[in-house]
Short mmCIF file of C-alpha atoms in Angstrom, two decimals:
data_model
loop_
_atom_site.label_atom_id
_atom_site.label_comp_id
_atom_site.label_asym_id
_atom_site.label_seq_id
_atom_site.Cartn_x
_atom_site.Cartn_y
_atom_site.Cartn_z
CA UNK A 15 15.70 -23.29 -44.20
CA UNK A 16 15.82 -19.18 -43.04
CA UNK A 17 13.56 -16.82 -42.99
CA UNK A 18 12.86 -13.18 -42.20
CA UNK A 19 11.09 -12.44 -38.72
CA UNK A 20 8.82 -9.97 -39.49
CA UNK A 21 6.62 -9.42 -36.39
CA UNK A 22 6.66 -9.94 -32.70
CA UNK A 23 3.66 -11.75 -30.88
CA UNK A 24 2.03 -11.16 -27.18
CA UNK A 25 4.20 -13.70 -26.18
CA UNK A 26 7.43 -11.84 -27.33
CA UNK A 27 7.68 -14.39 -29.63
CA UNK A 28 8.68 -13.68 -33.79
CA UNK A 29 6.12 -15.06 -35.83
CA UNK A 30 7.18 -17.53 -38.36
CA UNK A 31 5.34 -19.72 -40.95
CA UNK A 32 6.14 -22.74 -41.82
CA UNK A 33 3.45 -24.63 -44.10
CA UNK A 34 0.48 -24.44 -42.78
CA UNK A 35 1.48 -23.98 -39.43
CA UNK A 36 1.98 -20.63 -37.48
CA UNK A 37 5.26 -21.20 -34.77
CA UNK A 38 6.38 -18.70 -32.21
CA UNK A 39 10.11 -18.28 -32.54
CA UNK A 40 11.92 -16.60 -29.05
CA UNK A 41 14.88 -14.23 -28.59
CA UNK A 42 14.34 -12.53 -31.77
CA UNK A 43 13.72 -8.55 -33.10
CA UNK A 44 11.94 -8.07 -35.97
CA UNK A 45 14.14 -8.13 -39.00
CA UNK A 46 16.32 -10.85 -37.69
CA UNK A 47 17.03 -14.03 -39.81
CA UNK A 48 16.90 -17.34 -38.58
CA UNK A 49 17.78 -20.42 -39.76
CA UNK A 50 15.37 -23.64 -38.61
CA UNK A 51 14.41 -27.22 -38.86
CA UNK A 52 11.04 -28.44 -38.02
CA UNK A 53 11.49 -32.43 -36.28
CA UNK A 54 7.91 -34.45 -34.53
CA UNK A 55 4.68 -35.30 -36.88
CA UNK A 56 1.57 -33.83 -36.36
CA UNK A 57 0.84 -32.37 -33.35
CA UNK A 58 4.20 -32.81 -32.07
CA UNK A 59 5.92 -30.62 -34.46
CA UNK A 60 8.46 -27.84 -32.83
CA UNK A 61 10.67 -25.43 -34.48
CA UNK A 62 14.47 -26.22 -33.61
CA UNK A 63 16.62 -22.98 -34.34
CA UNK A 64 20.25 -23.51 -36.14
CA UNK A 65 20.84 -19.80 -36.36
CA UNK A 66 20.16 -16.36 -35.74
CA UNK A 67 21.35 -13.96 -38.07
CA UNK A 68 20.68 -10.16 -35.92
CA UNK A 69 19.37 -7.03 -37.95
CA UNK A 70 21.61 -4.46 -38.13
CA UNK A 71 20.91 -1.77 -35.30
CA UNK A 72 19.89 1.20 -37.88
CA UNK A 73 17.49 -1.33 -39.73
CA UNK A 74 15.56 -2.42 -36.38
CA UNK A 75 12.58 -1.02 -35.00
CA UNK A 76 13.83 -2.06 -31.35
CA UNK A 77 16.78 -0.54 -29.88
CA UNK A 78 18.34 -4.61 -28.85
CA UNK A 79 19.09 -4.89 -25.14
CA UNK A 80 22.01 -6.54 -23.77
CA UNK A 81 20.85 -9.44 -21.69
CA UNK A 82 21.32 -9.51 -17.94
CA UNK A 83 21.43 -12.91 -17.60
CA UNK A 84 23.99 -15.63 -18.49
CA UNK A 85 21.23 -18.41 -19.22
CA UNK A 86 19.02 -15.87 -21.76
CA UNK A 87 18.30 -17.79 -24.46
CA UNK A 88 19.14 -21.37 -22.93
CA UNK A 89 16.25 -21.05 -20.11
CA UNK A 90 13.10 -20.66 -21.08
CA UNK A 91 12.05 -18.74 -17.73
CA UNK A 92 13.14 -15.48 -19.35
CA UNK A 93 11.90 -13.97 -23.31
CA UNK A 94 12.09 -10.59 -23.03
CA UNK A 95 15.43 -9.42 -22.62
CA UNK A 96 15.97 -8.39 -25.82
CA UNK A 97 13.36 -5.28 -25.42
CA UNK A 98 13.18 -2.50 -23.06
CA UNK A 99 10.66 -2.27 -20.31
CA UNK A 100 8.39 0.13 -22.19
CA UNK A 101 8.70 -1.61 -25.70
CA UNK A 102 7.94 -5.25 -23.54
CA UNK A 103 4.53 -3.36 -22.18
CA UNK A 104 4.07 -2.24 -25.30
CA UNK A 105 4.41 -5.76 -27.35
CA UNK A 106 2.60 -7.78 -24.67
CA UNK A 107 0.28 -5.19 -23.52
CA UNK A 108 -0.77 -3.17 -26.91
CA UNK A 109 -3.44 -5.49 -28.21
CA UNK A 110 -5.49 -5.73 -25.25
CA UNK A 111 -5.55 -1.94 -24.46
CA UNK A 112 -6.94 -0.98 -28.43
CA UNK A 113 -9.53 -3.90 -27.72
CA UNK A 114 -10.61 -2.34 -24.58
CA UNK A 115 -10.82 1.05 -26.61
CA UNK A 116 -12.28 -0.39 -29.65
CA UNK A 117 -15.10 -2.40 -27.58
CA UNK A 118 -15.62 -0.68 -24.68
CA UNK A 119 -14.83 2.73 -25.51
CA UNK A 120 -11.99 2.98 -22.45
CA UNK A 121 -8.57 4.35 -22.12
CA UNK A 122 -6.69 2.06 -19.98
CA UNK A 123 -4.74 2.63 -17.43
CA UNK A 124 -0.83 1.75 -18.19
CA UNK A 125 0.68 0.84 -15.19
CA UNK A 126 4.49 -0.02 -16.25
CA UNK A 127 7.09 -1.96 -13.41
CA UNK A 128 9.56 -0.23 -11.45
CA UNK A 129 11.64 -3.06 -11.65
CA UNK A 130 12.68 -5.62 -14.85
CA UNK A 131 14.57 -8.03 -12.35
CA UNK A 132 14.81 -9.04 -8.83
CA UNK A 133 11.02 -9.47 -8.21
CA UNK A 134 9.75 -12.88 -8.36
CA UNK A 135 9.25 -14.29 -4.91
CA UNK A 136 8.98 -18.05 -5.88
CA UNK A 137 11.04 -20.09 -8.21
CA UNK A 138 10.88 -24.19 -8.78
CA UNK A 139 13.88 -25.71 -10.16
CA UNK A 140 14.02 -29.21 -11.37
CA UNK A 141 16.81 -31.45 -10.18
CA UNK A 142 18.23 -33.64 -13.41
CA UNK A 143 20.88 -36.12 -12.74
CA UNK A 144 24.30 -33.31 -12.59
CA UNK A 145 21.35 -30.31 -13.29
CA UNK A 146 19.96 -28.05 -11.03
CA UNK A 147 18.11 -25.59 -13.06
CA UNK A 148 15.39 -24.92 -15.02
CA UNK A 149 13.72 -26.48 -18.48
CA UNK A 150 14.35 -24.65 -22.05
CA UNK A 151 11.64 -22.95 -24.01
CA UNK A 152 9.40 -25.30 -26.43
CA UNK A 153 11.20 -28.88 -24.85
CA UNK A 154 10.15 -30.34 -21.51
CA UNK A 155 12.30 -33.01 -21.01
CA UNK A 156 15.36 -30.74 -21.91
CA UNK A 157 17.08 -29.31 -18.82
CA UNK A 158 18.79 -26.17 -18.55
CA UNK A 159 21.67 -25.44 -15.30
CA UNK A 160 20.72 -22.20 -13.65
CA UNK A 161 23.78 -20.90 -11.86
CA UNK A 162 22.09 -17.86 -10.95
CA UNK A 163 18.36 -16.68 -11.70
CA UNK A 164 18.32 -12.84 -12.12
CA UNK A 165 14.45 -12.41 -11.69
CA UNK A 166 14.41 -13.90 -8.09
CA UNK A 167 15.09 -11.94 -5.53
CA UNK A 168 18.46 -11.85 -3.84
CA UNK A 169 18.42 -13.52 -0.88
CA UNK A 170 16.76 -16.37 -2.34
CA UNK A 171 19.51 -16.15 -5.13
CA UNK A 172 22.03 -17.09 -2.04
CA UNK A 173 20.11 -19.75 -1.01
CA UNK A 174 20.23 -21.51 -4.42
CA UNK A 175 23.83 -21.15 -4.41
CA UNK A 176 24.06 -22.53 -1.19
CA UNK A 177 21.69 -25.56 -2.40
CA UNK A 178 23.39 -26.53 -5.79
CA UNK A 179 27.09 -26.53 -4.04
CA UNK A 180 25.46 -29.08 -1.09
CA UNK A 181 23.37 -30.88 -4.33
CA UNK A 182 27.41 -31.08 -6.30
CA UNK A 183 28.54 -33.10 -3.18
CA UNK A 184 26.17 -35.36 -3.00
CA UNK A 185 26.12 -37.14 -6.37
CA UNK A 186 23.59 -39.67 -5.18
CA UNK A 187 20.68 -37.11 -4.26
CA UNK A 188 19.50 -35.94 -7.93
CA UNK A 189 16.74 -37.84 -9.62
CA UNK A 190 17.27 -39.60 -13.04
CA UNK A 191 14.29 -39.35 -14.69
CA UNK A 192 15.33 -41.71 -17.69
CA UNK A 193 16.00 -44.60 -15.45
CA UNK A 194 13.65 -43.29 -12.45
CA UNK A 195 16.44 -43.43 -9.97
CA UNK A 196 17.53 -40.75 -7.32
CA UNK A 197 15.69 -38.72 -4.64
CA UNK A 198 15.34 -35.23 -5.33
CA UNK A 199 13.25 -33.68 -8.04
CA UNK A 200 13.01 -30.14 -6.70
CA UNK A 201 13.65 -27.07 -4.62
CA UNK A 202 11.31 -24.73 -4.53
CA UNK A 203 12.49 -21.21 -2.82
CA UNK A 204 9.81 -18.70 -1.42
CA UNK A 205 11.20 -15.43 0.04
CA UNK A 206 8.61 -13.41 1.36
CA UNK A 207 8.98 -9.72 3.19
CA UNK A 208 9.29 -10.98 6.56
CA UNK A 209 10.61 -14.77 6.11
CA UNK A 210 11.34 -17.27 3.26
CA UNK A 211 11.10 -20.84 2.63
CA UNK A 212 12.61 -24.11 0.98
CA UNK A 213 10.88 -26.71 -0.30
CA UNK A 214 12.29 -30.02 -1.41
CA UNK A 215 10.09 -32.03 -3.44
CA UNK A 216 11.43 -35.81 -3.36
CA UNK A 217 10.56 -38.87 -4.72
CA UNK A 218 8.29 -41.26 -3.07
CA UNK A 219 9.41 -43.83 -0.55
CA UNK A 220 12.73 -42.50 -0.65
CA UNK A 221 12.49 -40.24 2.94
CA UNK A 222 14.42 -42.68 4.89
CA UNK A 223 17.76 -42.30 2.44
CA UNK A 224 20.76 -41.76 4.78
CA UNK A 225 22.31 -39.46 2.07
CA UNK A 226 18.83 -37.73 1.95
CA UNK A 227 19.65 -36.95 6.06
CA UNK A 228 22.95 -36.11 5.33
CA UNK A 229 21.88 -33.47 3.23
CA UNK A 230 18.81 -32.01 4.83
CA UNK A 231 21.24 -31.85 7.83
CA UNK A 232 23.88 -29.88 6.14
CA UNK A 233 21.14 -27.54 4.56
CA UNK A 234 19.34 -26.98 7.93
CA UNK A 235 23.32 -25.84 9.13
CA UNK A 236 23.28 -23.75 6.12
CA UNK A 237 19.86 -22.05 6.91
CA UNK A 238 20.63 -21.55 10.46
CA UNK A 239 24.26 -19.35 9.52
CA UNK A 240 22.08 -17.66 7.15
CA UNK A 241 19.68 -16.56 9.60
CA UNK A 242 22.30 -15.07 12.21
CA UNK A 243 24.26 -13.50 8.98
CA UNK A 244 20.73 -12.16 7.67
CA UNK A 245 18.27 -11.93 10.03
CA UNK A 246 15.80 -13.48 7.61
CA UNK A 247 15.04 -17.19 8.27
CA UNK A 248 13.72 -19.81 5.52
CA UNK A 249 12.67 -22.94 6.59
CA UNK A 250 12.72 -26.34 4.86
CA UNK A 251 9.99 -28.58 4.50
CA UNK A 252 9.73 -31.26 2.25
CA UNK A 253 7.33 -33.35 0.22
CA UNK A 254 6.93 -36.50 -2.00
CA UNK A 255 5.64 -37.00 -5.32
CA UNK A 256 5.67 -40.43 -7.67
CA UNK A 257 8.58 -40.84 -9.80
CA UNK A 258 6.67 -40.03 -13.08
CA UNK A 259 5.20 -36.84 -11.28
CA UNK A 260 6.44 -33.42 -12.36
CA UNK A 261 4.33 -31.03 -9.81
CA UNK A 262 7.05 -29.46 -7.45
CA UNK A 263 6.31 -28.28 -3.86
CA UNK A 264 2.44 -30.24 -3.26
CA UNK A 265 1.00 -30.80 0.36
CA UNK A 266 3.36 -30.68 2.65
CA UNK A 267 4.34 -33.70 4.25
CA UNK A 268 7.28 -32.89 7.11
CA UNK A 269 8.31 -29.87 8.66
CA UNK A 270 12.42 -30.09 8.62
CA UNK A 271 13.47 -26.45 10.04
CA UNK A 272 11.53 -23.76 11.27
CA UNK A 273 7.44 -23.16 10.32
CA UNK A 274 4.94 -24.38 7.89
CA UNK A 275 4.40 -21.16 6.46
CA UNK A 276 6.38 -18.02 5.43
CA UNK A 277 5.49 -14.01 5.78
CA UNK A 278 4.70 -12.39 3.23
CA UNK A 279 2.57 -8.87 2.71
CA UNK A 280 0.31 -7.09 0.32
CA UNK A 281 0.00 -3.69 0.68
CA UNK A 282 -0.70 -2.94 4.15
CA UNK A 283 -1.10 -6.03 5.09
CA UNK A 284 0.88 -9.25 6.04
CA UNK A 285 -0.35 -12.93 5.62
CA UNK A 286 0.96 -15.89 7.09
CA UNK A 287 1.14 -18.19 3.95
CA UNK A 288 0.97 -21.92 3.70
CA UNK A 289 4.82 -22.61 2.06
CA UNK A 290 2.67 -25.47 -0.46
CA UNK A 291 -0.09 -22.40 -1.48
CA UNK A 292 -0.41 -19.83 -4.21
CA UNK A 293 0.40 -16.40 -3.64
CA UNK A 294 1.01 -13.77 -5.97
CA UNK A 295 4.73 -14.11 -7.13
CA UNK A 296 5.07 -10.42 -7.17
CA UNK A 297 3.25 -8.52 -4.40
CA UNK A 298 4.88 -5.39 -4.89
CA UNK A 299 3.60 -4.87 -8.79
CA UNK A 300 0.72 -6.39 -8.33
CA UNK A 301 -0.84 -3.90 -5.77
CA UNK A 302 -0.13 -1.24 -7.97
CA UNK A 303 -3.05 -2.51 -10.06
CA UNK A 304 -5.00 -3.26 -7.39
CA UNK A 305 -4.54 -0.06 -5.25
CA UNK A 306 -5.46 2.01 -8.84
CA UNK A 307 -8.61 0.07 -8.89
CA UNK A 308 -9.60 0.92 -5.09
CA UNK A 309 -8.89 4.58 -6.00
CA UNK A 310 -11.10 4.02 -8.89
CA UNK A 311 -13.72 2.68 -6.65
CA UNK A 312 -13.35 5.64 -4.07
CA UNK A 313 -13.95 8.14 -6.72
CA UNK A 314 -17.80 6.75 -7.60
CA UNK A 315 -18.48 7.25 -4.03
CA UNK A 316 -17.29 10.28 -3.75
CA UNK A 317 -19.19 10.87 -6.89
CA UNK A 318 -22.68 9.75 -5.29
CA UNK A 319 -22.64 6.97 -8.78
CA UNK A 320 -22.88 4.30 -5.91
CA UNK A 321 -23.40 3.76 -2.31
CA UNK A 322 -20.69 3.46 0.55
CA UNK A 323 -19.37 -0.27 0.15
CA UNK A 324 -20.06 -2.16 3.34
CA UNK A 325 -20.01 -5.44 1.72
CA UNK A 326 -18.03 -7.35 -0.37
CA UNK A 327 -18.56 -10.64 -2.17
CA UNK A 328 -15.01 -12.49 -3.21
CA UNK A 329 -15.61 -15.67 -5.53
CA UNK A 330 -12.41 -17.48 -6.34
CA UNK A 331 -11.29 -15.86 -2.83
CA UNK A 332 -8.26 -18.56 -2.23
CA UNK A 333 -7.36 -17.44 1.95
CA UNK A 334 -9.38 -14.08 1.30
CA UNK A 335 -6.23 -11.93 0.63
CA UNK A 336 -7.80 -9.48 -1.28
CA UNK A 337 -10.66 -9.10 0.53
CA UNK A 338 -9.00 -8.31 3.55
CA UNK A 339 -6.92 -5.97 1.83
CA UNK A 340 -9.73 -4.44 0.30
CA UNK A 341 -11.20 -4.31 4.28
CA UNK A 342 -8.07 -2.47 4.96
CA UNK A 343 -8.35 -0.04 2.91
CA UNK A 344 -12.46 0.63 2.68
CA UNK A 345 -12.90 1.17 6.40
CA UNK A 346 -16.52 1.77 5.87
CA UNK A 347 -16.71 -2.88 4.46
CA UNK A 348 -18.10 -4.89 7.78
CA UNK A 349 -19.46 -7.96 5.73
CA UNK A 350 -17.03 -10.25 3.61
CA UNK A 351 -18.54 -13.03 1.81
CA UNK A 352 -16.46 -15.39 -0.43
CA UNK A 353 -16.24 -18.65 -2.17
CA UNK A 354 -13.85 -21.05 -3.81
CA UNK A 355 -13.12 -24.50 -5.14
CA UNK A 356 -10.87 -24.81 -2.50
CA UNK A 357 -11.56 -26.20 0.92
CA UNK A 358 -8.11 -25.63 2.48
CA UNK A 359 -8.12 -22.14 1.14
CA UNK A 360 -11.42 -21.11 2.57
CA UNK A 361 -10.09 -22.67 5.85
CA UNK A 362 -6.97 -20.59 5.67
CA UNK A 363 -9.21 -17.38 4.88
CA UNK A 364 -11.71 -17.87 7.50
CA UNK A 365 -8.22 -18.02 9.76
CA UNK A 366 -6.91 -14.77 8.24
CA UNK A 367 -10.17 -12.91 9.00
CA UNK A 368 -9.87 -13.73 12.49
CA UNK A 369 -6.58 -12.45 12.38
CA UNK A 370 -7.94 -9.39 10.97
CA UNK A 371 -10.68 -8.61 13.54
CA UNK A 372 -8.11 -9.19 16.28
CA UNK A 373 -5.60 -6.85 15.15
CA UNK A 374 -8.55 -4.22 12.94
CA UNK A 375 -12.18 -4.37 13.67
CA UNK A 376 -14.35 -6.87 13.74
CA UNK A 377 -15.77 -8.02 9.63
CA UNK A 378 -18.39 -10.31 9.97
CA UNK A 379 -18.07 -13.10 6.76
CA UNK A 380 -19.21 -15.90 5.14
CA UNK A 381 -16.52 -18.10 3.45
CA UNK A 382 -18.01 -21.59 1.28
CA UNK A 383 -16.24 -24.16 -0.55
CA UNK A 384 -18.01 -24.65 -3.50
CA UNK A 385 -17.64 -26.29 -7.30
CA UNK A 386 -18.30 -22.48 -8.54
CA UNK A 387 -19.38 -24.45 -12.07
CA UNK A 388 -22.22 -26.63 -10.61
CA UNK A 389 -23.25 -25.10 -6.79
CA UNK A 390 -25.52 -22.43 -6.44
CA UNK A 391 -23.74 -19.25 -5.43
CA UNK A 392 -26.10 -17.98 -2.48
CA UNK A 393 -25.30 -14.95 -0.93
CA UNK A 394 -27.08 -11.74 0.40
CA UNK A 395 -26.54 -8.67 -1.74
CA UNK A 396 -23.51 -7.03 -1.45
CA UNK A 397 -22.16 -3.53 -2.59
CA UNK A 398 -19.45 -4.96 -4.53
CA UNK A 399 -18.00 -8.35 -6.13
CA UNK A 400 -15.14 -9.30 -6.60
CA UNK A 401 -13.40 -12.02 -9.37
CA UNK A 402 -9.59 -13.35 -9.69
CA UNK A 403 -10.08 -16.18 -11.73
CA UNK A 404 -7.27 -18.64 -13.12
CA UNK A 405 -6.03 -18.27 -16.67
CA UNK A 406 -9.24 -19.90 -17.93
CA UNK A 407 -11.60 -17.23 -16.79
CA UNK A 408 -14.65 -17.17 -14.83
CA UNK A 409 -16.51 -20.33 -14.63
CA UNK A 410 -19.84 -20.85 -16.86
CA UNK A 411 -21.95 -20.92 -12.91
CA UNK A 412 -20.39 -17.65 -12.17
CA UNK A 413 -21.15 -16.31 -15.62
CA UNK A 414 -24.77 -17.41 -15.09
CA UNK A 415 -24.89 -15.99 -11.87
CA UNK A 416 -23.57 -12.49 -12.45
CA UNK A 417 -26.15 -12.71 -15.24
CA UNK A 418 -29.43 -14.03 -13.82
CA UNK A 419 -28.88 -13.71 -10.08
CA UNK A 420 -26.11 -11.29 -8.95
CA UNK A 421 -27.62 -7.56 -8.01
CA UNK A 422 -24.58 -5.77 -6.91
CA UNK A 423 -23.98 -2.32 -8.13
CA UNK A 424 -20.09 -3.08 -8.80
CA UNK A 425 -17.83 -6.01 -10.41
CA UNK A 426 -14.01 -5.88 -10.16
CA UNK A 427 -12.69 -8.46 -12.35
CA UNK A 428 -9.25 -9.04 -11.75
CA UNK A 429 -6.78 -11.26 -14.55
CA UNK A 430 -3.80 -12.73 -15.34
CA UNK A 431 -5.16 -13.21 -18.49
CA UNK A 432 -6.48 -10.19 -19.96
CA UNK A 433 -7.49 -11.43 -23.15
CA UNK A 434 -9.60 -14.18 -21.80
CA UNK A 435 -11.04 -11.58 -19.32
CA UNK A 436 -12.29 -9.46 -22.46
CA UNK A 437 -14.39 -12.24 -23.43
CA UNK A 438 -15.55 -13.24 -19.98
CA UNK A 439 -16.83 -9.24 -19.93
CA UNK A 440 -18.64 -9.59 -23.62
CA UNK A 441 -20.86 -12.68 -21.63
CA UNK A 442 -22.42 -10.27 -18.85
CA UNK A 443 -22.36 -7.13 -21.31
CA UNK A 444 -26.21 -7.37 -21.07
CA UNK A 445 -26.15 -6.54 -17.02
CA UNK A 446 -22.63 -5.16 -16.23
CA UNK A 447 -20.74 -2.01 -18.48
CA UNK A 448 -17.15 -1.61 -17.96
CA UNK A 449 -16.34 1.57 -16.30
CA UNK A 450 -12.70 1.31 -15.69
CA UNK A 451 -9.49 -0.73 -17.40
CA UNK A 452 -5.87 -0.92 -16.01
CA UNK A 453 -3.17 -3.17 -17.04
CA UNK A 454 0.15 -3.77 -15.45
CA UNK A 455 3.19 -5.55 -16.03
CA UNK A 456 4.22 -7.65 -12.41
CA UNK A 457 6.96 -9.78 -14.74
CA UNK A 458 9.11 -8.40 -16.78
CA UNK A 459 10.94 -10.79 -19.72
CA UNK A 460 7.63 -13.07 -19.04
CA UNK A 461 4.54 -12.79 -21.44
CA UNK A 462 2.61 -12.59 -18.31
CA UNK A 463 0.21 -9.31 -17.41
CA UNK A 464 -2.27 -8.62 -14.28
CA UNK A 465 -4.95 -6.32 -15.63
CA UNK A 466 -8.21 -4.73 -14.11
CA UNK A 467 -11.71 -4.03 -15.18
CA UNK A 468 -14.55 -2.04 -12.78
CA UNK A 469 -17.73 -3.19 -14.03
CA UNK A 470 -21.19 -1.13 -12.77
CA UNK A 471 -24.42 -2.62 -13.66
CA UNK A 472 -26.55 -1.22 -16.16
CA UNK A 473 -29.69 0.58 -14.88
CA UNK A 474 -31.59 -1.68 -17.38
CA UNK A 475 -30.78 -5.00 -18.15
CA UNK A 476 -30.73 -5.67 -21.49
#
């Protein structure tokens, strides 16, 4: 079977019908014509591709890029390298600013990336028998060798070439996952501004393997003459999972070389972050965003639409990054208060804030560990809240609350899923009207975005 493509999704994905099912096709322009098979039943039916036939360059709305990367279309990490930075923003972007228009009456702020590689500060790859790599689009249990990943950053770029040659020489370290035999599942690298980190992720009871030592002992060699050559140290730590587990780099269970923890910075500031702990993969874009939204808030003050912010409230607040930054920035903030589902988080923020007043001035704040959809959310007024929710959105006790409970003059909701965020905003339209939109792009060839909405609460609830 062939067909046409004739449009290009969010996702950067053609668009192809088959029956009555809709199926995203990647590494395809518009106008291109591929030839498919559809294998599974049911739910379980995927698209297989048996040929791309490419639109001739005069007939194509897209000027085609050549790829950067040896592994485009094999790895599924990468979809966009087909289109230009500005017709990516465009593709993956474009719906979500006319909805802002169209419902909110806003022009958003584009923000567009500097960079289209080199800016990803974390990358897992699974280890597959003679595979060290990543998985291809659409098909978990394929496997795809990555012999160099062009949207991590350099250094950590060496140390993956340093890790698959001392992986090659040990044939007995990579896990089988059809027979469940082997050690390794994964290697996480983290390279953040100041220091880096490796994490190997290895399969349970199998720590005491002598050709497990033999490599960890080579690798911790390899780190060290990468440090003196450098000046940049990553340290390995390691973890275990079950052998049907597929979650790379989870509590950490043994320091091997060097700290817990790598250094990494957002905007002015620079955390101390646990190496098993989210941060945001790129720092650099990301503040952008965030920084436009400050400036945003600066300019009501200034303004006299609101009062000087001395206090903040930060639900989903993780180790109270942005907060802090936010602190940083507003001089004028001496209160943070902040909540989150997670208790190791909220320990690591209430750590960072002490950091903070050591180093700054002293913020007084009020971190709890809370189920955000069934605890109460009890907290003093505050000049402004703050929201960076997972992909899912905000959770139906924070919706409540904003509605029924929450009297704060100001609402930044932060997203990496501006679509979802949209909706979230339609749920408090009767209390809070959006004042401010900006949407960036922090990963290029990804159908990810970061956006931004300021929120100021309506004289009169409706």
């Amino acid at each position: 079977m062939s067909v046409e493509i004739q449009k290009i999704n969010q996702r950067l994905e053609g668009e192809l019908i088959h029956g009555d099912r809709l199926y995203g096709v990647p590494f395809v322009l518009p106008g291109d014509k591929v030839g498919y098979r559809i294998i599974g039943r049911g739910k379980r039916r995927r698209i297989v591709l048996e040929s791309i036939e490419p639109v001739a360059p005069e007939f194509s709305r897209y000027q085609r890029q050549i790829p950067f990367c040896d592994h485009f279309t094999k790895c599924g990490g990468c979809l966009g390298q087909y289109f230009s930075i500005e017709d990516q923003f465009q593709l993956k972007a474009g719906p979500y600013i006319d909805l802002i228009k169209s419902k909110f009456h806003l022009n958003t702020l584009s923000i567009l990336p500097n960079q289209d590689r080199r800016y990803r500060n974390r990358m897992d790859f699974v280890v597959e028998a003679d595979t060290i790599g990543l998985r291809p689009i659409g098909n978990y249990r394929g496997f795809v060798d990555i012999v160099s990943c062009k949207i991590q950053q350099e250094k950590s770029d060496l140390i993956l070439h340093y890790i698959r040659s001392l992986i090659k020489q040990n044939p007995e370290l990579p896990f089988h996952r059809k027979t469940k035999t082997g050690i390794l599942k994964y290697v996480t690298i983290r390279q953040g501004k100041i220091s880096g980190a490796v994490i190997l992720t290895i399969c349970k009871d199998t720590a005491n393997e002598p050709t497990l030592h033999h490599f960890q002992n080579k690798l911790i060699e390899l780190l060290k003459q990468f440090e003196q050559n450098h000046n940049y140290q990553f340290s390995l730590t390691q973890c275990e999972i079950g052998p049907l587990s597929e979650t790379s780099a989870v509590e950490i269970g043994q320091v091997l070389y060097g700290q817990s923890f790598f250094e990494e910075s957002l905007g002015p500031l620079y955390f101390q972050v646990p190496v098993d702990s989210f941060f945001q993969p790129n720092p650099v874009g990301f503040y952008k965003l965030f920084e436009a939204a400050i400036k945003e808030i600066e300019k009501l003050s200034v303004n006299s639409t609101i009062s000087t912010i001395e206090s903040i409230i930060d639900l989903y607040c993780g180790s109270a990054v942005l907060s802090l930054v936010f602190a940083k920035l507003l001089p004028s903030i001496q209160i943070i208060q902040g909540a989150d589902f997670s208790k190791s988080g909220i320990e690591l923020g209430k750590a960072n804030i002490e950091k903070f007043n050591i180093t700054n001035r002293t913020i007084s704040f009020e971190l709890q560990a809370i189920d955000l959809n069934r605890s109460p959310i009890q907290f003093q007024d505050s000049s402004l809240v703050i929201v960076d929710p997972p992909r899912a959105g905000l959770a139906v006790g924070v919706i409540e609350w904003l509605n029924w409970v929450c009297t704060s003059p100001l609402l930044l909701y932060i997203s990496c899923n501006p679509m979802q965020q949209i909706k979230d905003i339609d749920s408090i339209s009767n209390c809070y009207q959006p004042v401010f939109a900006a949407v960036t792009d922090p990963f290029p060839q990804t159908a990810h975005l970061e956006s931004a909405v300021l929120l100021q609460r309506k004289a009169t609830v409706e």
